[in-house]
XYZ file of C-alpha atoms in Angstrom:
597
model
C -25.933 14.521 -14.196
C -25.799 10.214 -14.503
C -28.016 8.368 -12.129
C -26.473 5.594 -12.066
C -24.994 3.871 -8.561
C -22.423 1.478 -10.387
C -21.202 4.806 -11.864
C -21.369 6.747 -8.680
C -19.282 3.558 -7.130
C -16.969 3.584 -9.572
C -16.213 7.318 -9.996
C -16.135 7.268 -6.273
C -13.197 4.820 -6.502
C -11.654 6.472 -9.423
C -11.176 9.550 -7.351
C -9.701 8.145 -4.301
C -6.704 6.465 -6.398
C -6.709 9.861 -8.528
C -5.778 11.348 -5.307
C -3.483 9.250 -4.160
C -1.720 9.124 -7.354
C -1.288 13.377 -7.666
C -0.481 13.194 -4.031
C 2.219 11.008 -4.893
C 3.165 12.570 -7.837
C 3.925 15.905 -6.439
C 4.457 14.898 -2.542
C 1.461 15.779 -1.365
C -0.546 14.315 1.864
C -2.963 12.270 0.054
C -5.535 12.804 2.866
C -5.794 16.529 2.314
C -6.631 15.749 -1.307
C -8.964 12.741 -0.860
C -11.034 15.389 1.783
C -10.746 18.173 -0.984
C -12.046 15.902 -3.602
C -14.872 14.644 -1.476
C -16.173 18.021 -0.999
C -16.205 19.431 -4.371
C -17.934 16.334 -6.015
C -20.353 16.124 -2.550
C -21.606 19.166 -1.057
C -20.251 21.763 -3.266
C -20.879 20.423 -7.127
C -23.798 17.821 -6.086
C -22.753 15.223 -8.266
C -22.382 12.422 -5.428
C -24.199 11.902 -2.175
C -23.134 8.387 -0.961
C -25.449 8.344 1.918
C -28.632 8.727 -0.136
C -27.519 6.546 -2.766
C -26.377 3.334 -0.807
C -29.073 3.800 1.522
C -29.396 1.233 4.129
C -25.927 -0.389 2.986
C -24.150 2.690 3.384
C -23.220 2.140 7.412
C -21.986 -1.475 6.755
C -19.783 -1.106 3.912
C -18.334 1.819 6.411
C -18.023 -0.404 8.981
C -16.496 -2.995 7.153
C -14.318 -0.949 5.637
C -12.752 0.337 8.863
C -12.852 -3.054 10.451
C -10.715 -4.479 7.424
C -8.345 -1.475 7.665
C -7.727 -1.715 11.506
C -7.154 -5.624 11.120
C -4.645 -4.955 8.427
C -2.878 -2.404 10.490
C -2.893 -4.120 13.711
C -0.777 -6.820 11.844
C 2.291 -5.070 11.693
C 1.949 -4.619 15.529
C 4.767 -7.220 16.228
C 5.908 -6.559 19.633
C 9.767 -7.297 18.864
C 9.191 -4.085 17.071
C 8.169 -2.099 19.776
C 11.177 -3.192 21.821
C 12.735 -0.463 23.598
C 9.580 1.727 23.461
C 7.486 -0.160 25.834
C 7.239 2.260 28.501
C 6.419 5.454 26.470
C 4.268 3.521 24.324
C 2.230 1.986 27.168
C 1.928 5.396 29.229
C 0.692 7.169 25.627
C -2.251 4.699 25.204
C -3.420 4.474 28.648
C -2.426 7.853 30.438
C -1.840 10.104 27.562
C -5.198 8.386 26.390
C -7.329 9.573 29.486
C -5.682 12.737 29.871
C -6.652 13.471 26.314
C -10.575 12.776 27.337
C -10.729 14.706 30.398
C -9.072 17.539 28.769
C -11.040 16.911 25.313
C -14.246 16.560 27.285
C -13.786 19.960 29.257
C -13.219 21.874 25.977
C -16.361 20.663 24.321
C -18.160 21.966 27.353
C -16.615 25.062 28.593
C -15.364 26.181 24.606
C -18.060 24.267 22.305
C -20.718 24.852 24.775
C -21.915 21.360 24.997
C -23.704 20.044 27.998
C -21.338 17.335 29.998
C -23.204 14.303 29.016
C -22.251 15.196 25.172
C -18.891 16.611 25.532
C -17.856 13.502 27.779
C -19.162 11.145 24.775
C -17.321 13.014 22.313
C -14.263 13.776 24.476
C -13.727 10.135 24.519
C -14.087 9.636 20.748
C -11.837 12.458 19.951
C -8.748 10.780 21.346
C -8.454 8.381 18.644
C -6.093 9.014 15.283
C -6.056 5.999 13.703
C -4.343 3.874 10.841
C -6.250 5.642 7.943
C -4.624 8.902 8.537
C -1.410 8.243 10.425
C -0.096 5.705 7.990
C -0.304 7.522 4.795
C 1.677 10.460 6.806
C 4.466 8.157 7.871
C 5.024 7.168 4.317
C 4.857 10.491 3.304
C 7.058 11.496 5.967
C 10.305 9.085 6.350
C 10.243 9.825 10.069
C 13.077 7.844 12.146
C 12.091 4.512 13.569
C 11.424 5.460 17.391
C 8.627 8.318 16.353
C 7.179 6.335 13.503
C 6.650 3.232 15.406
C 5.312 5.565 18.457
C 3.113 7.378 16.098
C 1.997 3.658 14.609
C 1.300 2.009 17.704
C -0.875 4.675 19.122
C -2.867 5.173 16.266
C -3.852 1.242 15.497
C -4.228 0.258 19.417
C -6.426 3.788 20.370
C -8.834 3.568 17.135
C -11.182 1.292 18.928
C -10.509 2.208 22.636
C -11.568 5.645 21.631
C -14.840 4.184 19.952
C -14.989 2.136 23.171
C -14.579 4.864 25.201
C -17.565 7.061 23.725
C -19.653 4.038 23.996
C -18.844 3.673 27.998
C -19.305 7.404 28.226
C -23.029 6.678 26.647
C -23.822 4.190 28.478
C -22.766 5.795 31.779
C -24.507 8.984 31.189
C -27.715 7.081 30.311
C -26.937 5.203 33.858
C -26.619 8.538 35.701
C -29.588 10.555 33.339
C -31.816 7.917 32.472
C -34.088 6.118 35.276
C -34.793 2.993 33.373
C -31.349 2.003 32.544
C -29.592 -0.166 34.721
C -26.616 -0.705 36.509
C -26.761 -4.416 34.450
C -26.225 -2.515 30.921
C -23.462 -1.021 32.142
C -21.757 -3.974 33.411
C -22.806 -6.142 29.903
C -20.696 -3.165 28.303
C -17.635 -4.151 30.303
C -18.428 -8.030 29.815
C -19.106 -7.662 25.643
C -15.569 -5.427 25.580
C -13.658 -8.442 27.202
C -15.733 -10.914 25.105
C -14.676 -8.918 21.880
C -10.925 -9.311 23.018
C -11.198 -13.306 23.880
C -13.022 -13.435 20.541
C -10.226 -11.787 18.425
C -7.839 -13.688 20.019
C -9.593 -16.882 19.218
C -10.325 -16.189 15.741
C -6.502 -15.360 15.454
C -5.014 -18.239 17.197
C -7.412 -20.521 15.186
C -6.868 -19.117 11.506
C -3.394 -18.749 12.320
C -3.225 -22.755 13.972
C -5.288 -23.444 9.918
C -2.602 -21.413 8.290
C 0.374 -23.265 9.941
C -0.821 -26.825 9.706
C -1.662 -26.713 5.752
C -5.377 -27.069 6.531
C -6.230 -23.631 4.168
C -4.570 -24.591 0.477
C -2.985 -21.240 -0.762
C -5.483 -20.057 -3.341
C -7.637 -20.028 -0.200
C -5.877 -18.097 2.365
C -6.493 -14.514 1.730
C -10.316 -15.454 1.259
C -10.630 -17.441 4.300
C -8.794 -14.445 6.413
C -10.983 -11.739 5.255
C -14.081 -14.030 5.986
C -12.583 -14.871 9.676
C -11.945 -10.930 9.863
C -15.589 -9.749 8.747
C -17.111 -12.615 10.952
C -15.039 -11.748 13.949
C -16.117 -7.887 13.616
C -19.959 -8.809 12.953
C -20.401 -11.002 15.679
C -18.482 -9.054 18.288
C -20.336 -5.986 16.955
C -23.834 -7.486 17.248
C -22.957 -8.320 20.732
C -22.354 -4.353 21.558
C -22.099 -1.691 19.166
C -18.202 -0.452 18.273
C -16.622 -3.520 20.272
C -15.946 -5.348 16.950
C -13.248 -2.882 16.274
C -11.472 -4.150 19.500
C -11.975 -7.717 18.475
C -10.324 -7.190 14.634
C -7.529 -5.574 16.563
C -7.015 -8.725 19.019
C -6.925 -10.744 15.881
C -4.407 -8.870 14.194
C -2.014 -8.498 16.810
C -2.436 -12.165 18.098
C -1.597 -13.127 14.362
C 1.057 -10.874 13.867
C 2.911 -12.162 16.795
C 2.292 -15.556 15.699
C 4.894 -15.162 13.021
C 3.406 -17.184 10.071
C 5.163 -16.994 6.756
C 1.742 -17.292 5.136
C 0.368 -13.772 6.929
C 3.528 -12.521 5.758
C 2.949 -13.504 2.519
C -0.710 -11.905 2.654
C 0.086 -8.555 4.294
C 1.081 -7.280 1.194
C -2.182 -8.236 -0.971
C -4.303 -6.374 2.483
C -2.307 -3.729 2.142
C -3.071 -2.835 -1.379
C -7.119 -3.735 -0.186
C -6.400 -1.212 2.616
C -5.194 1.480 0.398
C -7.946 0.995 -1.689
C -10.699 0.812 1.157
C -9.127 3.956 3.024
C -9.615 6.016 -1.024
C -12.913 5.082 -1.260
C -14.310 5.174 1.955
C -12.681 8.881 2.841
C -14.157 10.354 -0.552
C -17.789 8.558 0.547
C -17.690 10.204 3.986
C -16.658 13.691 2.839
C -18.930 13.454 0.004
C -21.945 12.474 2.147
C -21.793 15.962 3.656
C -24.095 18.755 3.476
C -23.347 22.526 3.063
C -25.522 22.894 6.470
C -22.519 21.012 8.269
C -19.834 22.860 6.056
C -21.376 26.334 7.210
C -21.464 25.264 10.912
C -18.087 24.946 11.346
C -17.850 28.177 10.884
C -19.388 28.605 14.543
C -16.746 30.791 16.597
C -17.306 27.985 19.400
C -16.348 25.075 16.720
C -13.123 26.920 15.563
C -11.790 27.845 19.110
C -12.696 23.909 20.152
C -10.497 23.174 17.401
C -7.742 25.327 18.155
C -7.737 23.800 21.741
C -7.562 20.367 20.798
C -4.527 21.309 18.358
C -2.153 23.535 20.549
C -3.135 22.517 24.471
C -5.189 19.428 24.318
C -3.160 17.129 22.687
C 0.463 18.324 23.439
C -0.102 18.423 26.765
C -1.893 15.092 27.421
C 1.834 13.876 25.508
C 4.134 15.796 27.569
C 2.600 15.008 30.816
C 2.051 11.097 30.024
C 5.735 10.935 29.010
C 7.343 12.115 31.835
C 10.344 10.397 32.825
C 10.408 8.268 29.995
C 13.123 8.425 27.817
C 11.710 10.056 24.870
C 13.560 13.065 23.995
C 12.072 16.660 23.819
C 12.269 16.362 19.757
C 10.292 13.191 19.757
C 8.100 14.321 22.717
C 7.640 17.410 20.437
C 6.908 16.023 17.397
C 4.397 13.104 18.957
C 2.542 16.202 20.827
C 1.732 17.681 17.459
C 0.393 15.051 15.313
C -2.820 13.615 15.999
C -4.989 13.535 12.428
C -8.596 12.093 13.208
C -9.962 10.321 10.511
C -12.829 7.907 9.214
C -13.346 6.170 12.435
C -14.260 9.518 14.334
C -16.431 10.125 11.501
C -18.666 7.286 11.230
C -18.779 6.771 15.160
C -19.519 10.459 15.787
C -22.756 10.130 13.316
C -23.740 7.277 14.898
C -23.650 9.519 18.682
C -25.144 12.536 16.900
C -28.190 10.310 15.947
C -28.797 8.040 19.012
C -28.031 11.020 21.928
C -30.852 13.367 19.658
C -32.861 10.672 20.397
C -32.651 10.770 23.887
C -33.071 14.291 24.032
C -29.403 15.952 24.227
C -30.211 18.764 21.530
C -27.022 20.003 21.070
C -25.777 16.813 19.890
C -26.833 18.261 16.606
C -23.446 20.128 16.036
C -21.304 17.044 16.505
C -21.065 16.036 12.493
C -19.782 19.395 12.060
C -17.501 19.693 15.349
C -16.023 16.187 14.189
C -15.342 17.196 10.448
C -13.880 20.491 11.646
C -11.596 18.340 13.886
C -10.698 16.133 10.934
C -10.094 18.318 8.225
C -7.944 21.028 10.185
C -5.679 18.283 11.740
C -5.621 16.669 8.081
C -4.524 19.827 6.774
C -2.048 20.927 9.390
C -0.865 17.643 10.642
C -0.212 16.497 6.711
C 1.497 19.876 5.474
C 3.712 20.034 9.006
C 5.033 16.756 9.516
C 7.909 16.368 7.188
C 8.877 20.224 7.796
C 8.656 19.395 11.766
C 10.279 16.468 11.488
C 13.306 17.755 9.712
C 13.175 20.696 12.068
C 13.527 18.718 14.996
C 16.160 16.373 13.629
C 13.725 13.582 13.577
C 13.403 12.617 9.666
C 15.710 11.039 7.432
C 16.917 13.991 5.166
C 19.735 12.157 3.665
C 19.207 11.609 -0.146
C 18.103 8.088 -1.031
C 20.476 5.436 -0.152
C 21.421 2.010 -1.805
C 21.250 -1.437 -0.054
C 23.458 -3.852 -1.948
C 22.932 -7.411 -1.010
C 26.462 -9.477 -1.609
C 29.798 -8.804 -0.256
C 32.749 -8.865 -3.059
C 35.330 -6.700 -5.030
C 32.750 -5.046 -7.047
C 30.312 -4.490 -4.655
C 33.022 -2.939 -2.625
C 33.971 -0.625 -5.192
C 30.705 0.389 -5.508
C 29.721 0.813 -2.295
C 33.061 3.448 -2.438
C 31.730 5.096 -5.269
C 28.452 5.848 -3.437
C 30.501 6.749 -0.270
C 32.362 9.545 -2.223
C 29.051 10.713 -3.768
C 27.874 11.094 -0.418
C 24.750 8.754 -0.902
C 23.937 6.442 1.778
C 24.828 2.824 1.147
C 25.076 -0.285 3.376
C 26.489 -3.597 2.018
C 24.733 -6.781 3.882
C 26.041 -10.510 3.605
C 25.633 -13.321 5.535
C 29.596 -13.919 5.599
C 31.764 -12.426 7.709
C 34.585 -13.653 5.000
C 32.997 -12.107 2.310
C 32.576 -8.620 3.848
C 36.305 -8.653 4.752
C 37.550 -6.246 1.572
C 33.916 -4.363 2.629
C 35.276 -3.492 6.556
C 38.694 -2.515 5.119
C 37.271 -0.116 2.915
C 35.177 1.296 5.781
C 31.888 1.238 3.949
C 28.942 0.192 6.507
C 27.763 -3.048 6.584
C 25.313 -5.827 7.869
C 26.197 -9.231 8.594
C 23.338 -11.368 8.607
C 20.473 -12.832 5.957
C 18.483 -10.415 4.225
C 15.593 -12.778 4.232
C 15.332 -13.385 7.616
C 12.691 -12.654 9.764
C 14.868 -11.430 12.470
C 16.806 -8.672 10.030
C 14.068 -6.813 9.539
C 14.090 -5.791 13.434
C 17.820 -5.600 13.674
C 18.271 -3.724 10.178
C 17.260 -0.097 9.792
C 15.409 0.186 6.622
C 14.245 3.596 6.062
C 17.427 5.054 4.345
C 17.745 3.027 1.888
C 15.051 3.570 -1.157
C 17.154 1.284 -3.939
C 18.201 -2.567 -3.437
C 21.227 -4.085 -5.507
C 21.148 -7.555 -5.264
C 24.491 -8.732 -6.354
C 25.880 -12.109 -5.257
C 27.062 -14.843 -7.417
C 23.931 -16.776 -6.922
C 21.336 -15.598 -9.863
C 18.786 -17.324 -8.300
C 19.103 -15.608 -4.757
C 19.544 -12.281 -6.292
C 15.804 -12.708 -8.096
C 14.777 -14.242 -4.860
C 15.893 -11.478 -3.102
C 14.168 -9.026 -5.182
C 10.592 -10.489 -5.765
C 10.880 -10.595 -1.993
C 10.888 -6.788 -1.678
C 8.867 -5.863 -4.297
C 6.530 -4.487 -1.789
C 8.785 -2.630 0.737
C 10.812 -0.943 -2.094
C 8.925 -1.146 -5.509
C 9.782 -2.841 -8.586
C 11.479 0.357 -9.667
C 13.802 0.238 -7.286
C 15.113 -2.883 -7.205
C 17.987 -3.974 -9.379
C 20.155 -7.606 -9.607
C 22.830 -8.585 -11.786
C 22.565 -10.017 -15.140
C 22.247 -13.454 -15.109
C 24.537 -16.126 -16.610
C 22.314 -17.795 -19.611
C 18.373 -16.648 -20.566
C 18.840 -19.128 -23.373
C 17.480 -22.302 -21.611
C 13.389 -22.073 -21.904
C 13.209 -22.157 -18.413
C 15.210 -19.309 -17.113
C 14.102 -16.896 -20.445
C 10.486 -17.474 -18.862
C 11.498 -16.223 -15.448
C 13.288 -14.080 -16.918
C 10.495 -11.989 -17.434
C 8.635 -12.251 -14.640
C 10.425 -12.410 -11.395
C 13.142 -10.477 -9.969
C 14.496 -6.745 -10.130
C 15.571 -4.708 -13.122
C 18.789 -6.280 -14.695
C 21.824 -4.319 -13.900
C 24.001 -2.269 -16.655
C 24.397 -4.184 -20.303
C 23.017 -7.458 -21.216
C 25.020 -10.255 -20.702
C 27.425 -8.521 -18.167
C 27.697 -10.981 -15.351
C 28.772 -11.161 -11.441
C 32.122 -13.262 -13.423
C 32.754 -10.324 -15.596
C 32.370 -7.683 -13.169
C 34.229 -9.124 -10.361
C 37.373 -10.223 -12.734
C 37.503 -6.416 -14.283
C 37.794 -5.216 -10.757
C 40.484 -7.414 -9.890
C 42.104 -6.552 -12.986
C 42.670 -3.280 -11.962
C 39.653 -1.135 -13.090
C 38.308 1.467 -11.363
C 34.764 3.262 -10.754
C 35.072 7.054 -12.166
C 32.608 9.704 -11.648
C 32.105 12.526 -13.982
C 30.282 15.861 -13.436
C 28.464 17.080 -16.673
C 28.086 20.136 -17.621
C 26.384 22.527 -20.256
C 29.972 22.656 -22.110
C 31.224 18.993 -21.146
C 28.116 17.575 -22.303
C 26.949 13.855 -22.329
C 27.585 13.490 -26.069
C 31.343 14.560 -25.330
C 32.058 12.026 -22.578
C 30.381 9.326 -24.266
C 32.629 9.777 -27.769
C 35.697 10.551 -25.242
C 34.924 7.017 -23.282
C 37.001 3.729 -23.677
C 35.350 1.414 -25.506
C 34.599 -0.895 -22.681
C 33.499 1.649 -20.338
C 30.918 0.282 -18.575
C 28.056 2.920 -17.359
C 26.364 2.078 -13.718
C 24.320 4.887 -12.703
C 23.891 8.633 -12.738
C 23.092 10.580 -9.418
C 20.798 13.858 -9.889
C 21.290 17.071 -8.132
C 18.743 16.218 -5.880
C 20.148 13.296 -4.958
C 18.119 10.623 -6.875
C 19.763 8.055 -8.632
C 19.249 6.726 -12.127
C 20.677 3.185 -12.876
C 21.761 1.890 -16.574
C 19.682 -1.524 -17.354
C 19.466 -3.608 -19.715
C 15.842 -1.997 -21.076
C 16.864 1.879 -19.679
C 19.660 3.877 -21.100
C 19.129 7.146 -19.088
C 21.313 10.366 -20.600
C 22.895 12.677 -18.215
C 22.046 16.596 -18.184
C 24.180 19.480 -17.354
C 24.870 19.053 -12.900
C 24.043 14.983 -13.011
C 27.189 12.906 -12.151
C 27.740 9.568 -14.182
C 29.722 6.640 -12.758
C 31.212 3.940 -15.028
C 33.545 1.411 -14.550
C 36.455 1.907 -16.881
C 40.080 1.192 -17.413
C 42.298 3.764 -15.069
C 44.101 6.403 -16.906
């Protein structure tokens, strides 16, 4: 075995990202694969043990990573997104969390056999779900906006509160049980929590003001924000353990609701950092477990507790807290089932296991096993079931991947009609009502508005659309649209029409660096496409079979036939571009712009 800290650190990062890639490639829950990978290289094979190898750095590294992940997640908590969901969300993160704490504590005492003191500490911690596990599941499941927003808000808001609730329970228990602990210690906890919120708000406002006024140069924006986040977390955590998570959440929400363009630009980079940290930290935590901890999971009391948390505590807390809200039974069922625990639960429970044992609570020795049993069970159960359950309840986007076309004109209208006839979801967006007239007359779904506007983000439902085509008359605007939406759609799913001239040096440089993939044949521009449609050309759709092959189709096609795209039986689309010339297989449908017969 290679005895190198640098090599082991590289190996952990590689394993985390490899797990993410395999999960994407085979459509599996990434969290499950990361957990299994960590267990294999850690307790099973003994190849790495991050807790021992990193020593005193292990806990600070994990804590800072959790703070960054939580901050990045809270940057997505814009109040405009929660319009119409205010009552259910508030109920779930307050009354629902309180019910889950009480029921979880009762289960820990009567089923897991923990003392009342330890049971209430761990019951408070187990209300958390958190962005480290919720956000990957939401990316995987393609939920409709309402249930997705509820799960996201709950995960990010309750995450720091769960840790704080565990701290509060611990402080309260020490006040009741230990004679040397006075009321002042309990009051200091509440004061420190309030100071953490104020600190987070102040850091958010101050950072936002500096970015708005141009006091931070472009190349320093991310380093400044990153440094302030870590400082905010560290200062609050020094005041009182675990209040740092509350501070960075408050900072993230403050910045998100200032609607600063710089933050939108930085958010995508921070998402990549967050993904890297989630992958690395989850591998580190699972690889640090011991075989004794894993074997202890087989204890009947622990198994019974996990089953109770899955099937009784979580569903009951959601159904009771959402009484007389506008959530449907299907939404309550899905939200009541999905509650995976993750990094925060694992890290904070190990902290409390140590301090409770120091205070003489011997039953706290099983907390690590109990927590990992719940984390692994919820990650596996919810990771594999969320897509299936969402489809059964009608809360998943079950249509084939759709196409969002930017720009209303003759060619866009014909292309939109072709997608509709192939039962592919399509939407044509344009800021001009006049340019959308032919789209409206053809009965194609449309959106009037500027796709680059901040407000469009909240008024347009993006989830059904996996592909975007920028097809306006302005080449520069098409490139800008594609470049802006790279984080949302991915470069492989962004397309634009060919630019009019790539001969000038400045345009040729841009051609290779910005924008989306150039559609169809090289040199086929907006003018040519619209002229052909206005002259009577139509979009023809042909099914390729084993008898009528792609080669037959190409041979029989008119010399001016322009191949547009191929629709696979799965609903996936393959577009013809300047660089890609896909070949249709039996069962595929090929669409082309050609002369009418």
